């Protein structure tokens, strides 16, 4: 077997930097120097060579243009580590580099061994949480038209069940639902780091940030939620931000459960629904619930959201009361996945204790049913794969529309 030959791209028009890095990294891999900061050209070079790390030089004179290039590269290749290079230690250049998305900062004053150590550490940190065996992990979305506790209750128990079934893998509960951050409250998890923070620090999202900033349950489940403070505005979050972040998270986590309960019909809802392998709609037998969820499904179909991988869970189900679950599913044109009991006392205990039903009432029919669903959903064939090309085309249209 031929050993993998690593390559590094150095973006600089200064011969001194190119020569120094070529010599310093001689034993680590091939150094490819490009003297143009044309973003498309560099991106093509990165793709063709399979480069694992890029160096970008910064100078006082060209700082504005160089940081703009660095930022564009970081956004385009969110998992590609970038190291800024400068002539000498300079606080202004260092801050500009980190803000633009650089992972580290080096100068020729460093010893060659120090540079090699930084390079190895940066690449190891980037790849340490990559999902395997594929590039993208499995993801499911829980959605319902009506804000309330049903969707977060189901999403958190689904995520916990998946984490328990696959403790060797990483599972994320991404709570974007309304009301915000209910899952953290139900589980007694405190986390100051929110979805908005993750979007704003997307260029710095790596293993270290995830392990130190994301909320974490005692089971090992990671959590990331919307801020519950209304003063923290999400108006500056674009569709492109959501798209890139979700794609990045799917590379870091083997399983992701997204709570979208109560989120109104908008791009903020459509984007996640188009990026998952399974969609679970939560509805009740009541006329208001059926009416609002049928309207939501109509919105999704009008916006060409693929629902071939969607299914229905009838919550708070009473088998002796009409309409029955099969009739509800037929009216919504969705396959019936399961019914869930009310389990009112067990749910209230979860809301008030900070403990999941798996801890407070493990034999409750609700807890048993969700565990069974977790096994079925993860084992189900990824029906979304066939629709992926259409989805990516729609995503590109949304992103381009947002730039007009």
mmCIF file with all atom_site columns, C-alpha atoms in Angstrom, residues 74 78 101 200-205:
data_model
loop_
_atom_site.group_PDB
_atom_site.id
_atom_site.type_symbol
_atom_site.label_atom_id
_atom_site.label_alt_id
_atom_site.label_comp_id
_atom_site.label_asym_id
_atom_site.label_entity_id
_atom_site.label_seq_id
_atom_site.pdbx_PDB_ins_code
_atom_site.Cartn_x
_atom_site.Cartn_y
_atom_site.Cartn_z
_atom_site.occupancy
_atom_site.B_iso_or_equiv
_atom_site.pdbx_formal_charge
_atom_site.auth_seq_id
_atom_site.auth_comp_id
_atom_site.auth_asym_id
_atom_site.auth_atom_id
_atom_site.pdbx_PDB_model_num
ATOM 1 C CA . UNK A 1 74  ? -12.900 29.838 5.669  1.00 0.00 ? 74  UNK A CA 1
ATOM 2 C CA . UNK A 1 78  ? -15.416 25.394 6.886  1.00 0.00 ? 78  UNK A CA 1
ATOM 3 C CA . UNK A 1 101 ? -11.201 32.410 10.497 1.00 0.00 ? 101 UNK A CA 1
ATOM 4 C CA . UNK A 1 200 ? -21.283 33.547 14.506 1.00 0.00 ? 200 UNK A CA 1
ATOM 5 C CA . UNK A 1 201 ? -18.244 31.410 15.355 1.00 0.00 ? 201 UNK A CA 1
ATOM 6 C CA . UNK A 1 202 ? -18.685 29.014 12.447 1.00 0.00 ? 202 UNK A CA 1
ATOM 7 C CA . UNK A 1 203 ? -15.177 29.593 11.157 1.00 0.00 ? 203 UNK A CA 1
ATOM 8 C CA . UNK A 1 204 ? -13.765 28.529 14.527 1.00 0.00 ? 204 UNK A CA 1
ATOM 9 C CA . UNK A 1 205 ? -15.995 25.480 14.957 1.00 0.00 ? 205 UNK A CA 1
#
